[in-house]
PDB file of C-alpha atoms and ligand atoms in Angstrom:
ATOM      1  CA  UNK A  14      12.927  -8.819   9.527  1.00  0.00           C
ATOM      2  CA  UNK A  15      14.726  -6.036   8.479  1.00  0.00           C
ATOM      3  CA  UNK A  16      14.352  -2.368   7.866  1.00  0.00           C
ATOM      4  CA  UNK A  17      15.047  -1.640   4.453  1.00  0.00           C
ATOM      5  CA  UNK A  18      14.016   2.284   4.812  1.00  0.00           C
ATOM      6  CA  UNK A  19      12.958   4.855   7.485  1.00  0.00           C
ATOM      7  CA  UNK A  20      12.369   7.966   6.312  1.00  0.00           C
ATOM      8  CA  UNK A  21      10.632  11.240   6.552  1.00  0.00           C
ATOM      9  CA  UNK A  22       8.200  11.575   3.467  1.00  0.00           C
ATOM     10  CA  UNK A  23       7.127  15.821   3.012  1.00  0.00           C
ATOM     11  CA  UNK A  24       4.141  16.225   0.875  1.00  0.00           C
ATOM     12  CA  UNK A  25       1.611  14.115  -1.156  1.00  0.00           C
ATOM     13  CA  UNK A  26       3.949  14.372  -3.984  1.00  0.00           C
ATOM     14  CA  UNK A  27       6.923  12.567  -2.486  1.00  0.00           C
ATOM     15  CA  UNK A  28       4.484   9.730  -1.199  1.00  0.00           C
ATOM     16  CA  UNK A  29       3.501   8.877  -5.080  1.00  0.00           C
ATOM     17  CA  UNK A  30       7.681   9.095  -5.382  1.00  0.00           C
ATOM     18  CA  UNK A  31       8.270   6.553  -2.665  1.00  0.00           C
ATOM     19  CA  UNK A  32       5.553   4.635  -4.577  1.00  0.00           C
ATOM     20  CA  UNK A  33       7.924   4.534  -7.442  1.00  0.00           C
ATOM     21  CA  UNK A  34      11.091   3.729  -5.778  1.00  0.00           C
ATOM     22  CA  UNK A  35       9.690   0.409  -3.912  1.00  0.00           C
ATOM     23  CA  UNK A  36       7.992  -0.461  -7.528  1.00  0.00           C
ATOM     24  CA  UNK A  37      11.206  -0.479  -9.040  1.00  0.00           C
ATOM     25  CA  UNK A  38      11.870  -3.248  -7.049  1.00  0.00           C
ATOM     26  CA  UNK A  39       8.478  -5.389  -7.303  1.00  0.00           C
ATOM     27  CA  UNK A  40       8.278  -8.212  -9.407  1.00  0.00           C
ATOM     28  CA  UNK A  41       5.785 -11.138  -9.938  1.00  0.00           C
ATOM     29  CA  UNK A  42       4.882 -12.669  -6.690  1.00  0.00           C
ATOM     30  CA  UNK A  43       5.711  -9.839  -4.351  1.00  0.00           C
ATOM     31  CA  UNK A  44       2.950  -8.468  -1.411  1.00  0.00           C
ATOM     32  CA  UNK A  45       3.505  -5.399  -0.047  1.00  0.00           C
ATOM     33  CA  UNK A  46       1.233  -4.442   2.724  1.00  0.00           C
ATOM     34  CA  UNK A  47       0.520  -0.731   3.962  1.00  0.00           C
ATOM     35  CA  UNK A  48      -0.404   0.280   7.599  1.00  0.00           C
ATOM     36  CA  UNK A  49      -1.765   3.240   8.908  1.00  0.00           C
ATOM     37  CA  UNK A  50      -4.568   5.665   9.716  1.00  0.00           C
ATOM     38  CA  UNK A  51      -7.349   6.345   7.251  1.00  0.00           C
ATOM     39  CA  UNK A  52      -5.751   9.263   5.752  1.00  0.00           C
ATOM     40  CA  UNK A  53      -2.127   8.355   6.632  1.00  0.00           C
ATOM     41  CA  UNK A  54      -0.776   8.280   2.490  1.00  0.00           C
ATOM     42  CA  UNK A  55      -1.868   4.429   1.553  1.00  0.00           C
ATOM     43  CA  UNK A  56      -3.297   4.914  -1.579  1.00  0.00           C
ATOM     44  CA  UNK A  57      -1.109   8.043  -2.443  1.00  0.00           C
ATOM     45  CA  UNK A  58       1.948   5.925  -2.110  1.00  0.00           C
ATOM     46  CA  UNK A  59      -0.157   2.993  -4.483  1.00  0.00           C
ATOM     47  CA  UNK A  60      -1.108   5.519  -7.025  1.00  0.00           C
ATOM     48  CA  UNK A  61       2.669   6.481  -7.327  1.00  0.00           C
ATOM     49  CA  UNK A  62       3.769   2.630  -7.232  1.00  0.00           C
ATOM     50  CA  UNK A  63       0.938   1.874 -10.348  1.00  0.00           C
ATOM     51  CA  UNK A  64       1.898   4.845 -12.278  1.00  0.00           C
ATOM     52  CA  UNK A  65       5.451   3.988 -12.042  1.00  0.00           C
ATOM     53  CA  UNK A  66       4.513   0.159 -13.231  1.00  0.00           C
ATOM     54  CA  UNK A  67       2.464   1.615 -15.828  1.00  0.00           C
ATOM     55  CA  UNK A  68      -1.280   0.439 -14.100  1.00  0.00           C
ATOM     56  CA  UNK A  69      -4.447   1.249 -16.283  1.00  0.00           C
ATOM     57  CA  UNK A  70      -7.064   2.738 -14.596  1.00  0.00           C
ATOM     58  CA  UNK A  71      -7.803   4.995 -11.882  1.00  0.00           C
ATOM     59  CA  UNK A  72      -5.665   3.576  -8.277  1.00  0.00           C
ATOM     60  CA  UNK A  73      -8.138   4.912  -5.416  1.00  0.00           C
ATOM     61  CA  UNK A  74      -9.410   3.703  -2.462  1.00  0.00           C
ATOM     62  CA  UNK A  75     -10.756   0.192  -3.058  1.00  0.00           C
ATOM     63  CA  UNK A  76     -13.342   0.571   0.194  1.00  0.00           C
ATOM     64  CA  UNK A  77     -15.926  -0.920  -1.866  1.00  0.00           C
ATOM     65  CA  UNK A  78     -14.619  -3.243  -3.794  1.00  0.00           C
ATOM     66  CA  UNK A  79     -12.299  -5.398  -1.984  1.00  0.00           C
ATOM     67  CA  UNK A  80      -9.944  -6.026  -4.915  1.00  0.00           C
ATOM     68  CA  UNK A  81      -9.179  -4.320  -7.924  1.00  0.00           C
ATOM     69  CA  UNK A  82      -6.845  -5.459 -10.627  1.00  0.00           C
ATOM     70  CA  UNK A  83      -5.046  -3.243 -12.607  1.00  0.00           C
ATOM     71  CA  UNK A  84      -3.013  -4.621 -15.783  1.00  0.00           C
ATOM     72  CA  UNK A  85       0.159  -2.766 -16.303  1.00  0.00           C
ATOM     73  CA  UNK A  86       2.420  -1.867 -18.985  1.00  0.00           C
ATOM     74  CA  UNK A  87       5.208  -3.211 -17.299  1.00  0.00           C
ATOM     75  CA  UNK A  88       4.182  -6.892 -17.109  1.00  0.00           C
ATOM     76  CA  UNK A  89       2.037  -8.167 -13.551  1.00  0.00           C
ATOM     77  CA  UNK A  90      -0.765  -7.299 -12.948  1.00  0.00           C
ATOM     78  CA  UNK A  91      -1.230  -4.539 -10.144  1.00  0.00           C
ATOM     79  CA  UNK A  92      -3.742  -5.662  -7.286  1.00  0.00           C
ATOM     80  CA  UNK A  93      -4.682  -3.053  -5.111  1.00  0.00           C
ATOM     81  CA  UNK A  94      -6.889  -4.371  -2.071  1.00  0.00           C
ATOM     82  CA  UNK A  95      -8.471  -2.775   0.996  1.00  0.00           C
ATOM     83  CA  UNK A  96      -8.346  -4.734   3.506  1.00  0.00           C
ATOM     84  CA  UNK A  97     -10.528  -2.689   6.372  1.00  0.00           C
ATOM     85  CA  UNK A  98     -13.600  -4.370   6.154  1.00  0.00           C
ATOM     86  CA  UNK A  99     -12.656  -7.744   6.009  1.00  0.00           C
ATOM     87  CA  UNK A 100     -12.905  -9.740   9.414  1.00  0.00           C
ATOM     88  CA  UNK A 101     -11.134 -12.796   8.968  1.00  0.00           C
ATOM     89  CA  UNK A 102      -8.006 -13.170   7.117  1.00  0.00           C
ATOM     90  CA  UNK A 103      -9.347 -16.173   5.282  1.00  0.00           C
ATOM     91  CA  UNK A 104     -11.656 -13.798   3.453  1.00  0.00           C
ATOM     92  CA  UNK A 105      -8.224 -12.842   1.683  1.00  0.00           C
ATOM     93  CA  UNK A 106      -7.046 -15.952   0.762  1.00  0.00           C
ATOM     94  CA  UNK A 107     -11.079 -16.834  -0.533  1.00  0.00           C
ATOM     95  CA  UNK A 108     -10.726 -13.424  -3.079  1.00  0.00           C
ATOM     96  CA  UNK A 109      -8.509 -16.050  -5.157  1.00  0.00           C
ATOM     97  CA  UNK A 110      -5.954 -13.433  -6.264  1.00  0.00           C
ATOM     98  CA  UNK A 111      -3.464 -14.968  -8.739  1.00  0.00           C
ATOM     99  CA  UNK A 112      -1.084 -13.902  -5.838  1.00  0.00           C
ATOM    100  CA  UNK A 113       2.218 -15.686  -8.398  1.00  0.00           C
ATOM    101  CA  UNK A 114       1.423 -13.567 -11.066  1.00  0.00           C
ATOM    102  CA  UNK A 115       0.914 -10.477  -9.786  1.00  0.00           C
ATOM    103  CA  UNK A 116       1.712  -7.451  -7.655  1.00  0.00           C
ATOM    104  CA  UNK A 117      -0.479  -7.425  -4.572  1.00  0.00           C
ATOM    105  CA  UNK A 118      -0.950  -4.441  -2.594  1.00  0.00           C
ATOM    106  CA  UNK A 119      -2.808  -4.709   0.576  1.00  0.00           C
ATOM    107  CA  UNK A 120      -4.112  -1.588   2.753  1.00  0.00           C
ATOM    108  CA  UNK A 121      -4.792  -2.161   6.418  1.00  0.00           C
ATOM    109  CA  UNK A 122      -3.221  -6.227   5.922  1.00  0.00           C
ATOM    110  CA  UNK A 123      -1.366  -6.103   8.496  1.00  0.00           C
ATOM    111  CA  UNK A 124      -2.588  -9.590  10.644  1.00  0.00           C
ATOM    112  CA  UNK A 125      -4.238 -10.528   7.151  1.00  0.00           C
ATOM    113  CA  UNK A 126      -1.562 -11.813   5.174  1.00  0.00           C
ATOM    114  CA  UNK A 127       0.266 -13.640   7.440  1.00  0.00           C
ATOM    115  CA  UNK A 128       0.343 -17.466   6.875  1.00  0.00           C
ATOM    116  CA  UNK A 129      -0.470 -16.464   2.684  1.00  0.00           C
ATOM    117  CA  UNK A 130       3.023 -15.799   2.104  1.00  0.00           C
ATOM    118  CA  UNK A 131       6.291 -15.848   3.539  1.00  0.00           C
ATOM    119  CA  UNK A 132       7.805 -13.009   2.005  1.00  0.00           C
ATOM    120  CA  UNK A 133       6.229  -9.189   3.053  1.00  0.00           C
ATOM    121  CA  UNK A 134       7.383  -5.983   2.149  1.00  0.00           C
ATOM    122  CA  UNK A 135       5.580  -4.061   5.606  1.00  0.00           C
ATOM    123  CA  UNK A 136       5.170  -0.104   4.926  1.00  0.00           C
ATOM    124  CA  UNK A 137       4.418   1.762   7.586  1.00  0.00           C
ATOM    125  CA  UNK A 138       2.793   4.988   7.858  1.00  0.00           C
ATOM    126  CA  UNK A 139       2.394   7.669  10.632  1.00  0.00           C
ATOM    127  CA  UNK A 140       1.382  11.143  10.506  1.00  0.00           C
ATOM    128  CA  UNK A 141       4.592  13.115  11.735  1.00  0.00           C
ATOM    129  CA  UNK A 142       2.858  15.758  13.300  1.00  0.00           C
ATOM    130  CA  UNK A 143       0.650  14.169  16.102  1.00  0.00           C
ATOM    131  CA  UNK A 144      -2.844  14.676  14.365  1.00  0.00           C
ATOM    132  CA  UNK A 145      -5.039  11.732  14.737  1.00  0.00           C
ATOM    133  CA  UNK A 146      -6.970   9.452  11.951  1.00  0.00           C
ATOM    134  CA  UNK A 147     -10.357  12.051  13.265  1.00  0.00           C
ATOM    135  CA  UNK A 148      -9.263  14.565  11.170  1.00  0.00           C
ATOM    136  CA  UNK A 149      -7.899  12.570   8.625  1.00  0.00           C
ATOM    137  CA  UNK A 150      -8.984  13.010   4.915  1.00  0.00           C
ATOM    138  CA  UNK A 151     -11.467  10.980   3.417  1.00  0.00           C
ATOM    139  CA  UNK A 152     -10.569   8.853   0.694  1.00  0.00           C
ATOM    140  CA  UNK A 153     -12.555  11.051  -1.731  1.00  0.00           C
ATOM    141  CA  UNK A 154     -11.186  14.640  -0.677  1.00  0.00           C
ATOM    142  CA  UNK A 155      -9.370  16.539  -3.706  1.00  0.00           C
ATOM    143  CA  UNK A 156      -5.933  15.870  -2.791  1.00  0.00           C
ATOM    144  CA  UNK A 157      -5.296  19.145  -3.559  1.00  0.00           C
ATOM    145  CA  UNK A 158      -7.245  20.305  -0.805  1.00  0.00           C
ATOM    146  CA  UNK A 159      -5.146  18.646   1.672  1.00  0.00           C
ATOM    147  CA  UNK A 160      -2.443  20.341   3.041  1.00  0.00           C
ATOM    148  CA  UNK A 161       0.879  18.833   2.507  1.00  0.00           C
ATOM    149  CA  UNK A 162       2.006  17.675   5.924  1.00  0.00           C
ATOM    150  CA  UNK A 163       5.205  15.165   6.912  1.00  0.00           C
ATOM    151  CA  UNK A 164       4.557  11.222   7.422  1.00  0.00           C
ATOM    152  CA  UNK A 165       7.288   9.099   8.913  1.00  0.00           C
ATOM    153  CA  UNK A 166       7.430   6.122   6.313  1.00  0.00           C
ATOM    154  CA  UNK A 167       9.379   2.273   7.734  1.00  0.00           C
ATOM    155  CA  UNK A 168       9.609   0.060   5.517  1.00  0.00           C
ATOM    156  CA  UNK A 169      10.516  -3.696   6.323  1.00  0.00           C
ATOM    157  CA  UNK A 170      11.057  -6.481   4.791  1.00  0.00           C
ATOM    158  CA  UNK A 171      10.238 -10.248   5.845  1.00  0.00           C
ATOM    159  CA  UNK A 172      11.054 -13.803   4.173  1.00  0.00           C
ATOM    160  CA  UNK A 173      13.367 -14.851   2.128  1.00  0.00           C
ATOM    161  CA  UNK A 174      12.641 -13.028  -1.356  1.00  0.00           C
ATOM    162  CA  UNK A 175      13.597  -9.727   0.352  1.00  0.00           C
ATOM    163  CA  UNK A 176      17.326 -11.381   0.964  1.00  0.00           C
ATOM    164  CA  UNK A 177      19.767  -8.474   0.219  1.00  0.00           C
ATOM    165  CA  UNK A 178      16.937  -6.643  -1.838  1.00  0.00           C
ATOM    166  CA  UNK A 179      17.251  -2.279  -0.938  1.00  0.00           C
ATOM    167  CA  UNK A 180      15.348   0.167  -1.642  1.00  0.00           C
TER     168      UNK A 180
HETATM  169  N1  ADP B  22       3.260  13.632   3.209  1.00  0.00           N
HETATM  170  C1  ADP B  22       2.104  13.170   2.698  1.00  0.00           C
HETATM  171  N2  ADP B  22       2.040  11.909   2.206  1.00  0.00           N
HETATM  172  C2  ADP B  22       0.901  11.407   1.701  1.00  0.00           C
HETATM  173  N3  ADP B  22      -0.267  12.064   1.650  1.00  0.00           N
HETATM  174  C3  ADP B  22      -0.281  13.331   2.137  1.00  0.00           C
HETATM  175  C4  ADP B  22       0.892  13.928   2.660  1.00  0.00           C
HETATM  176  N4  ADP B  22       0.563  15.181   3.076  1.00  0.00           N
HETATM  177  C5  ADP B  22      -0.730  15.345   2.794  1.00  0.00           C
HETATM  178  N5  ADP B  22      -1.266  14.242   2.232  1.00  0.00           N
HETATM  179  C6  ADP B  22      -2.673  14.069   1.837  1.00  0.00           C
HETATM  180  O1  ADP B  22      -3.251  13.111   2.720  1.00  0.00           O
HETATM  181  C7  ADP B  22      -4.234  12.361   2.024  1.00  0.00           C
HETATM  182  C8  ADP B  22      -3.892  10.888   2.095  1.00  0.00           C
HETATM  183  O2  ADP B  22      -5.005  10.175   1.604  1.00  0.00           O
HETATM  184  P1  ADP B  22      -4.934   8.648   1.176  1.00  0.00           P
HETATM  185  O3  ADP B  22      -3.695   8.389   0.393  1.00  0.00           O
HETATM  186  O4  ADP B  22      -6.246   8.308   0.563  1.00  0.00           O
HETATM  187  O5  ADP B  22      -4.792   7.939   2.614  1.00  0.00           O
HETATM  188  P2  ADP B  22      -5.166   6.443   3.064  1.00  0.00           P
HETATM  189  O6  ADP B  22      -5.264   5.587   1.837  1.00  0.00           O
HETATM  190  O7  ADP B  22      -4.025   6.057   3.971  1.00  0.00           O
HETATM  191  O8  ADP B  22      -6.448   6.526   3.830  1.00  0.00           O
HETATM  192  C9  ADP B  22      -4.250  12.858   0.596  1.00  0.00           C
HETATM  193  O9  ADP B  22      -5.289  13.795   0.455  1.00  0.00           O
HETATM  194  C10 ADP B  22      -2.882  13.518   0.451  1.00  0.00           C
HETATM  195  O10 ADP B  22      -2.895  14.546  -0.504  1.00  0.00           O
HETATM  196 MG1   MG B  23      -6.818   4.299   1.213  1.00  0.00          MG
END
């Protein structure tokens, strides 16, 4: 395991750029999996990552869909999955994502995706400022209605594609 960034992240804006950066690295093959409260930045930071990889369609929350799969301009496919309601991590493995040929992006998969894959990229996100997931936004707030507030952002890497990869 190793911590390929930890880092304060200021407003909404800089979580879509942090989005980019860790695209710029994804390829083919590659599961990244977010943590952190509902309103913590997860699908901010995978709205930046799809723009940057040139996704078609709208990235938001996934809550009631499971899965989505957004083609890209940049080659993989972008899969964007919300991982809160499932129960049992084999409920992952039965959405049969083409998990080789694509991007997979996993919110709340942390103690899902273990056991599918070797090879994580593990972002982390806490609200810097001590508020709690109650007063967190809900998925379908205007963003702009959200005040900009400071998230501390780790990101680690696990398994062997992530071998001398940074950020
Ligand atoms: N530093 C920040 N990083 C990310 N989002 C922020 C930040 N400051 C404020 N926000 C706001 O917090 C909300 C995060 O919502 P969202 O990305 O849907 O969270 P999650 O998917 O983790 O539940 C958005 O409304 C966003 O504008
Ligand atoms: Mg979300």
């Amino acid at each position: 395991m190793t911590v390929l960034l930890d880092t304060t992240v200021a407003s909404t804006e800089e979580m879509g750029a942090l989005g980019a950066r860790l695209a710029a690295v994804l390829r083919a093959g590659d599961l990244v999996v977010l943590t952190g409260p509902l309103g913590a930045g997860k699908t901010t930071l995978t709205r930046g990552l799809g723009a940057a990889l040139g996704a078609r369609g709208q990235v938001s929350s996934p809550t009631f869909v499971l899965a989505r799969t957004h083609p890209t301009t940049s080659g993989p496919d972008l899969v964007h999955v919300d991982a809160y309601r499932l129960s049992d991590p084999v409920e992952l493995d039965d959405l049969d994502l083409d998990w080789d040929a694509s991007i997979v992006v996993v919110e709340w998969g942390r103690g899902f995706v273990e056991g599918i894959t070797d090879s994580v990229l593990d972002v982390e996100i806490v609200r810097a400022t001590g508020a709690d997931a109650t007063d967190a936004a809900p998925d379908d707030l205007d963003p702009d209605d959200v005040p900009d507030e400071p998230r501390r952002v780790v990101v680690t890497a696990t398994g062997p594609r992530w071998v001398g990869v940074t950020l």
